[in-house]
Short mmCIF file of C-alpha atoms in Angstrom, two decimals:
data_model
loop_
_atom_site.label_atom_id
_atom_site.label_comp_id
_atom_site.label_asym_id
_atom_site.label_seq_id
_atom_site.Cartn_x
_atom_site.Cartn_y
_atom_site.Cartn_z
CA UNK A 1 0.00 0.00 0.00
CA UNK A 2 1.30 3.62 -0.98
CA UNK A 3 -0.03 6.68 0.30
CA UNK A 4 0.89 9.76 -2.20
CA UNK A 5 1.39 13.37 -0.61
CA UNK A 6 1.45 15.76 -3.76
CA UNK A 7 2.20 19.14 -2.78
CA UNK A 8 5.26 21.80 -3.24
CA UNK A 9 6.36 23.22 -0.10
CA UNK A 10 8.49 20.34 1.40
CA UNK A 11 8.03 21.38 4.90
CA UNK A 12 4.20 21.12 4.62
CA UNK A 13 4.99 17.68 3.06
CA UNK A 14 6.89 16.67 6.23
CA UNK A 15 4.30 17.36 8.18
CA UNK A 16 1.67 15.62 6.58
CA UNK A 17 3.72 12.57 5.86
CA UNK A 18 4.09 12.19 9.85
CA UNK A 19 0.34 12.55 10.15
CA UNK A 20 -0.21 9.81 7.44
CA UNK A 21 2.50 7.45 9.00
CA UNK A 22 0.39 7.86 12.33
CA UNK A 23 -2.48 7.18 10.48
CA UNK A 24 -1.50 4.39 8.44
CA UNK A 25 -0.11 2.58 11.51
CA UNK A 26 -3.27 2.95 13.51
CA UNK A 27 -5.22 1.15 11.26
CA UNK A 28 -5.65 -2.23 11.38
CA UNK A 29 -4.21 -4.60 9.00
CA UNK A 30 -1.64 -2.54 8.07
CA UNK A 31 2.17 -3.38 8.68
CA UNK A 32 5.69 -2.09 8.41
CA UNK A 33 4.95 1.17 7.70
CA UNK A 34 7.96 3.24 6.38
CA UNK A 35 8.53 6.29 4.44
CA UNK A 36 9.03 6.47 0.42
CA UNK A 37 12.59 7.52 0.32
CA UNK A 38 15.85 8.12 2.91
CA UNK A 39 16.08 10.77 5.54
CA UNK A 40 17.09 14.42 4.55
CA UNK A 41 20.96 15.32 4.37
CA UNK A 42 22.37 18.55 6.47
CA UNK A 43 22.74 21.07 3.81
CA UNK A 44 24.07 24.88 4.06
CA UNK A 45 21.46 27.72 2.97
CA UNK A 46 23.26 30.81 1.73
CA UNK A 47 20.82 33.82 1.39
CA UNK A 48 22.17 36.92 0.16
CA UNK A 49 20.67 39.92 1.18
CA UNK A 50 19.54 41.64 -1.97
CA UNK A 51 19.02 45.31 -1.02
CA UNK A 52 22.52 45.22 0.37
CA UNK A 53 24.03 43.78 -2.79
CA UNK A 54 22.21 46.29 -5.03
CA UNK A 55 23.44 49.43 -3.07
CA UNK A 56 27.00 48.07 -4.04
CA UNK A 57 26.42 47.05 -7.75
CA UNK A 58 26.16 43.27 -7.05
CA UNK A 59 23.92 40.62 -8.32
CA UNK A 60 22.64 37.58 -6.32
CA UNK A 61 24.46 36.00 -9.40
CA UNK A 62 27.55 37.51 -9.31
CA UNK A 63 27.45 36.86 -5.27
CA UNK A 64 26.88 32.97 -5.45
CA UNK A 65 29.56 32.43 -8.66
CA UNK A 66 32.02 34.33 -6.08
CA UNK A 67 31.02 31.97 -3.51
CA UNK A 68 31.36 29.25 -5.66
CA UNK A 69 34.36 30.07 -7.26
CA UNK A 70 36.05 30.36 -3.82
CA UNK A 71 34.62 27.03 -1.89
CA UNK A 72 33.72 24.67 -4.40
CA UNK A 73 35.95 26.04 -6.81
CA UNK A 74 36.22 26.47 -10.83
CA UNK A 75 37.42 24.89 -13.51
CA UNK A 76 39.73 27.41 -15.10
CA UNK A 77 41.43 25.56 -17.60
CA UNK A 78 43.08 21.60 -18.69
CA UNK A 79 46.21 20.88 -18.34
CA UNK A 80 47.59 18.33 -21.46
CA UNK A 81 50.30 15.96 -20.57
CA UNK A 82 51.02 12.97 -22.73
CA UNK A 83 47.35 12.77 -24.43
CA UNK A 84 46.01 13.32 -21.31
CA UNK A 85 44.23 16.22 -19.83
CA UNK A 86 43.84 17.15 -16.27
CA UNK A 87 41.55 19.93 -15.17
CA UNK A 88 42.75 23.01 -13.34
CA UNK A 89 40.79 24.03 -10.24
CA UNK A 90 40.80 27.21 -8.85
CA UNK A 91 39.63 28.06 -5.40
CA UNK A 92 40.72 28.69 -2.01
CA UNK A 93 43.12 26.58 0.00
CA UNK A 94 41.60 23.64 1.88
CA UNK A 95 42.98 25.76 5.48
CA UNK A 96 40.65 28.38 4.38
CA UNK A 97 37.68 26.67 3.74
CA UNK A 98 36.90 24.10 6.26
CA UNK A 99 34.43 26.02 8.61
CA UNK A 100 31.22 27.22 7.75
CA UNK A 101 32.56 31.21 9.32
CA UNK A 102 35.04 30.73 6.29
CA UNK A 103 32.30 31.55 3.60
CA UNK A 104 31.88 34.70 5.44
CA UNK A 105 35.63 35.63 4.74
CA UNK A 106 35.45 35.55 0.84
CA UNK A 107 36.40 38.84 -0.66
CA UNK A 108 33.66 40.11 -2.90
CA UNK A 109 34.63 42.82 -5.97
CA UNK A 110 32.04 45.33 -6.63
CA UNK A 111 31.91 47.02 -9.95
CA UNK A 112 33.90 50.59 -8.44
CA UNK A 113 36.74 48.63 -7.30
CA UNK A 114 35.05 47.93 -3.79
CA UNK A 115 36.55 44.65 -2.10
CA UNK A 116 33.42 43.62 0.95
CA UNK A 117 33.50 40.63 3.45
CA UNK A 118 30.68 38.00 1.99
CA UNK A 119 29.30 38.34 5.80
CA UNK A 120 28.40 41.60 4.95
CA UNK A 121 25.52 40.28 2.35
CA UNK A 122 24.49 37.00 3.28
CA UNK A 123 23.42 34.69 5.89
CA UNK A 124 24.39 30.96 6.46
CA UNK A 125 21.99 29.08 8.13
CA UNK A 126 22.11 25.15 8.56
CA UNK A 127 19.08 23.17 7.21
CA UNK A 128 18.15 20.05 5.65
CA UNK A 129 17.38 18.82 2.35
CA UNK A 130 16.13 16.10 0.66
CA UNK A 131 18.32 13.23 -0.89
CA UNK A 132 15.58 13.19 -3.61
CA UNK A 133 12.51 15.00 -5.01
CA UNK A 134 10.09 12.53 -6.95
CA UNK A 135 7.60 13.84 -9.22
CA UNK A 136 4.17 12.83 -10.73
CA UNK A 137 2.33 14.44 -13.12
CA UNK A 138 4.86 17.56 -12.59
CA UNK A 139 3.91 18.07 -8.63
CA UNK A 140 6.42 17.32 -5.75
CA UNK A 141 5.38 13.38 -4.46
CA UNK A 142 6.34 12.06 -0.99
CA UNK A 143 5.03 8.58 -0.33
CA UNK A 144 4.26 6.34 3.23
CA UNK A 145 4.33 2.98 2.01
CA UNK A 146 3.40 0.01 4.11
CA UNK A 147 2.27 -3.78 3.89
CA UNK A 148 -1.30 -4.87 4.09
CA UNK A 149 -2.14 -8.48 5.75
CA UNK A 150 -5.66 -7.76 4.77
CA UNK A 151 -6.95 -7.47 0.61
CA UNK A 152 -5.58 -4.26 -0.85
CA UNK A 153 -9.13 -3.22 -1.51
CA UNK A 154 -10.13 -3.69 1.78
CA UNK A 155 -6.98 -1.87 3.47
CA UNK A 156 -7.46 0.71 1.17
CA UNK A 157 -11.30 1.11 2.09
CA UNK A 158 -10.21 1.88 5.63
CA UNK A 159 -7.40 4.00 5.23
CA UNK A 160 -9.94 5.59 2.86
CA UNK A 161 -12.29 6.00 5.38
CA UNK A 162 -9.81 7.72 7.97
CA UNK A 163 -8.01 10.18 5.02
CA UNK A 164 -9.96 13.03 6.26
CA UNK A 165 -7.93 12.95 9.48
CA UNK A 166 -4.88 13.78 7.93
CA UNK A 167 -4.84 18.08 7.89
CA UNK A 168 -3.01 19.58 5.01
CA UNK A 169 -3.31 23.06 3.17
CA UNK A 170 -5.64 23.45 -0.21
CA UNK A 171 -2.48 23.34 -2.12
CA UNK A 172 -1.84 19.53 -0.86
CA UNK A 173 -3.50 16.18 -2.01
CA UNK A 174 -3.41 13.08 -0.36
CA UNK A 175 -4.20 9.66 -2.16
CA UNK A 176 -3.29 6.50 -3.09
CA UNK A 177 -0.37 5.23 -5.25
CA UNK A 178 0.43 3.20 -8.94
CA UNK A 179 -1.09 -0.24 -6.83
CA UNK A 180 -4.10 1.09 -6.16
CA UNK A 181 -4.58 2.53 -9.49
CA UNK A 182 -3.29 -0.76 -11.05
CA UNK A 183 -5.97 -2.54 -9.34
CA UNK A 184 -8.65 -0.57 -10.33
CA UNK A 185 -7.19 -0.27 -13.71
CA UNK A 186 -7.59 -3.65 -13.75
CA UNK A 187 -10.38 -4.34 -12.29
CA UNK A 188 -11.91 -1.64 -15.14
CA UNK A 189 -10.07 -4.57 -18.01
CA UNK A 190 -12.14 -7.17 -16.32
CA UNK A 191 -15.61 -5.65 -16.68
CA UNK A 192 -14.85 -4.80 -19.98
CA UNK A 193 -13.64 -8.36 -20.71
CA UNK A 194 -16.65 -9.45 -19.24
CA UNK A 195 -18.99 -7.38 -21.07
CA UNK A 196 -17.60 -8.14 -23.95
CA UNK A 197 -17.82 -11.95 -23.34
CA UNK A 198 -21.38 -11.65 -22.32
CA UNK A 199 -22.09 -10.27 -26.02
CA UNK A 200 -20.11 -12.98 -27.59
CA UNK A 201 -22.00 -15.49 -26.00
CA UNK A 202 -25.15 -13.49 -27.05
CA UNK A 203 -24.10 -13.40 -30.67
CA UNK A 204 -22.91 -17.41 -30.68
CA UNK A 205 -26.14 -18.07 -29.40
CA UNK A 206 -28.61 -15.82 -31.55
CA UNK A 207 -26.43 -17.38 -34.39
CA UNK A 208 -26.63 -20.99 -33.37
CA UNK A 209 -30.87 -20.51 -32.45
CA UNK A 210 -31.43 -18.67 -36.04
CA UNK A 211 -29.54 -21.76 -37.76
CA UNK A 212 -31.51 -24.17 -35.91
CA UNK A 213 -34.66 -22.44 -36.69
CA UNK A 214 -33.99 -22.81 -40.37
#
């Protein structure tokens, strides 16, 4: 059993994936419920302050390549040797950027010549981020999947029947995932297959009654 949570804001999402795992594991004949993908990794979120970095000629652009150019560092040019090439890196020495209070030492440029501190137009904050962002029909998907010791239809009937539980904003959905749908998919094939049976018979019939009549 999958439990879908389409929405953007991932924060929101959080939330309302605990509520469904809470949910999900209340109900009976439902096991080993889990979430949909790994834990989120530690991550560093550089903001620059943009009426700061306007007053001195500077673009959020021009900022982050700076920062970029300094920590993770750029590929300037390749070295050739012997048929083989070897890029050239340029960026700060590994002494000067092992803390996260060395981003705020990078030397800026502004356009007249200026040289400012990076502290002086951003913040660094510490946050997390996910390891992946799955997609479905173009919207942000986070999934609680679990295992039913019940029939699918009838676990899904009761976690159907609790949904409404679960609070999220109007922007968020909350449904069921590709083995639900399959089923039902399926279970669409087989009344088809069915009907379509039922009128075969009908026409072997009618055929084999008219030739008998005659």
């Amino acid at each position: 059993l999958s439990l879908e949570i389409r929405g953007h804001d991932l924060d929101d999402a959080r939330r309302i994936q605990q509520q469904a795992i809470v949910l999900v594991q209340d109900t009976p004949g439902i096991a080993d419920v889990r979430v949909g993908q790994d834990d989120a990794r530690p991550e560093l979120a550089i903001r620059v302050d943009r009426p700061k970095a306007a007053m001195l000629g500077l673009t959020v652009n021009g900022v982050a390549t700076t920062i970029q150019t300094n920590v993770a560092g750029t590929t300037a040019a390749q070295f050739r040797q012997r048929g083989n090439e070897y890029p050239i890196v340029v960026r700060l020495r590994e002494a000067d950027r092992e803390q996260i209070q060395d981003i705020g030492d990078v030397l800026v440029n502004t356009p007249n010549g200026q040289v400012v501190p990076a502290r002086n137009l951003l913040a660094v904050d510490r946050e997390t981020g996910p390891v992946q962002i799955d997609r479905k029909n173009m919207e942000r998907v986070t999934r609680v999947n679990a295992e039913t010791e019940i029939p699918l239809s009838e676990a899904v009937e009761a976690v159907q029947a609790r949904i409404g539980q679960v609070q999220r904003p109007p922007d968020f959905s909350v449904g069921f995932g590709s083995e639900v749908e399959e089923q039902a998919r399926s279970f669409q094939q087989l009344r088809m297959v069915l009907i379509l049976a039922v009128l075969l018979v009908y026409a072997v019939m009618a055929s084999q009654y008219e030739s008998l009549r005659d």
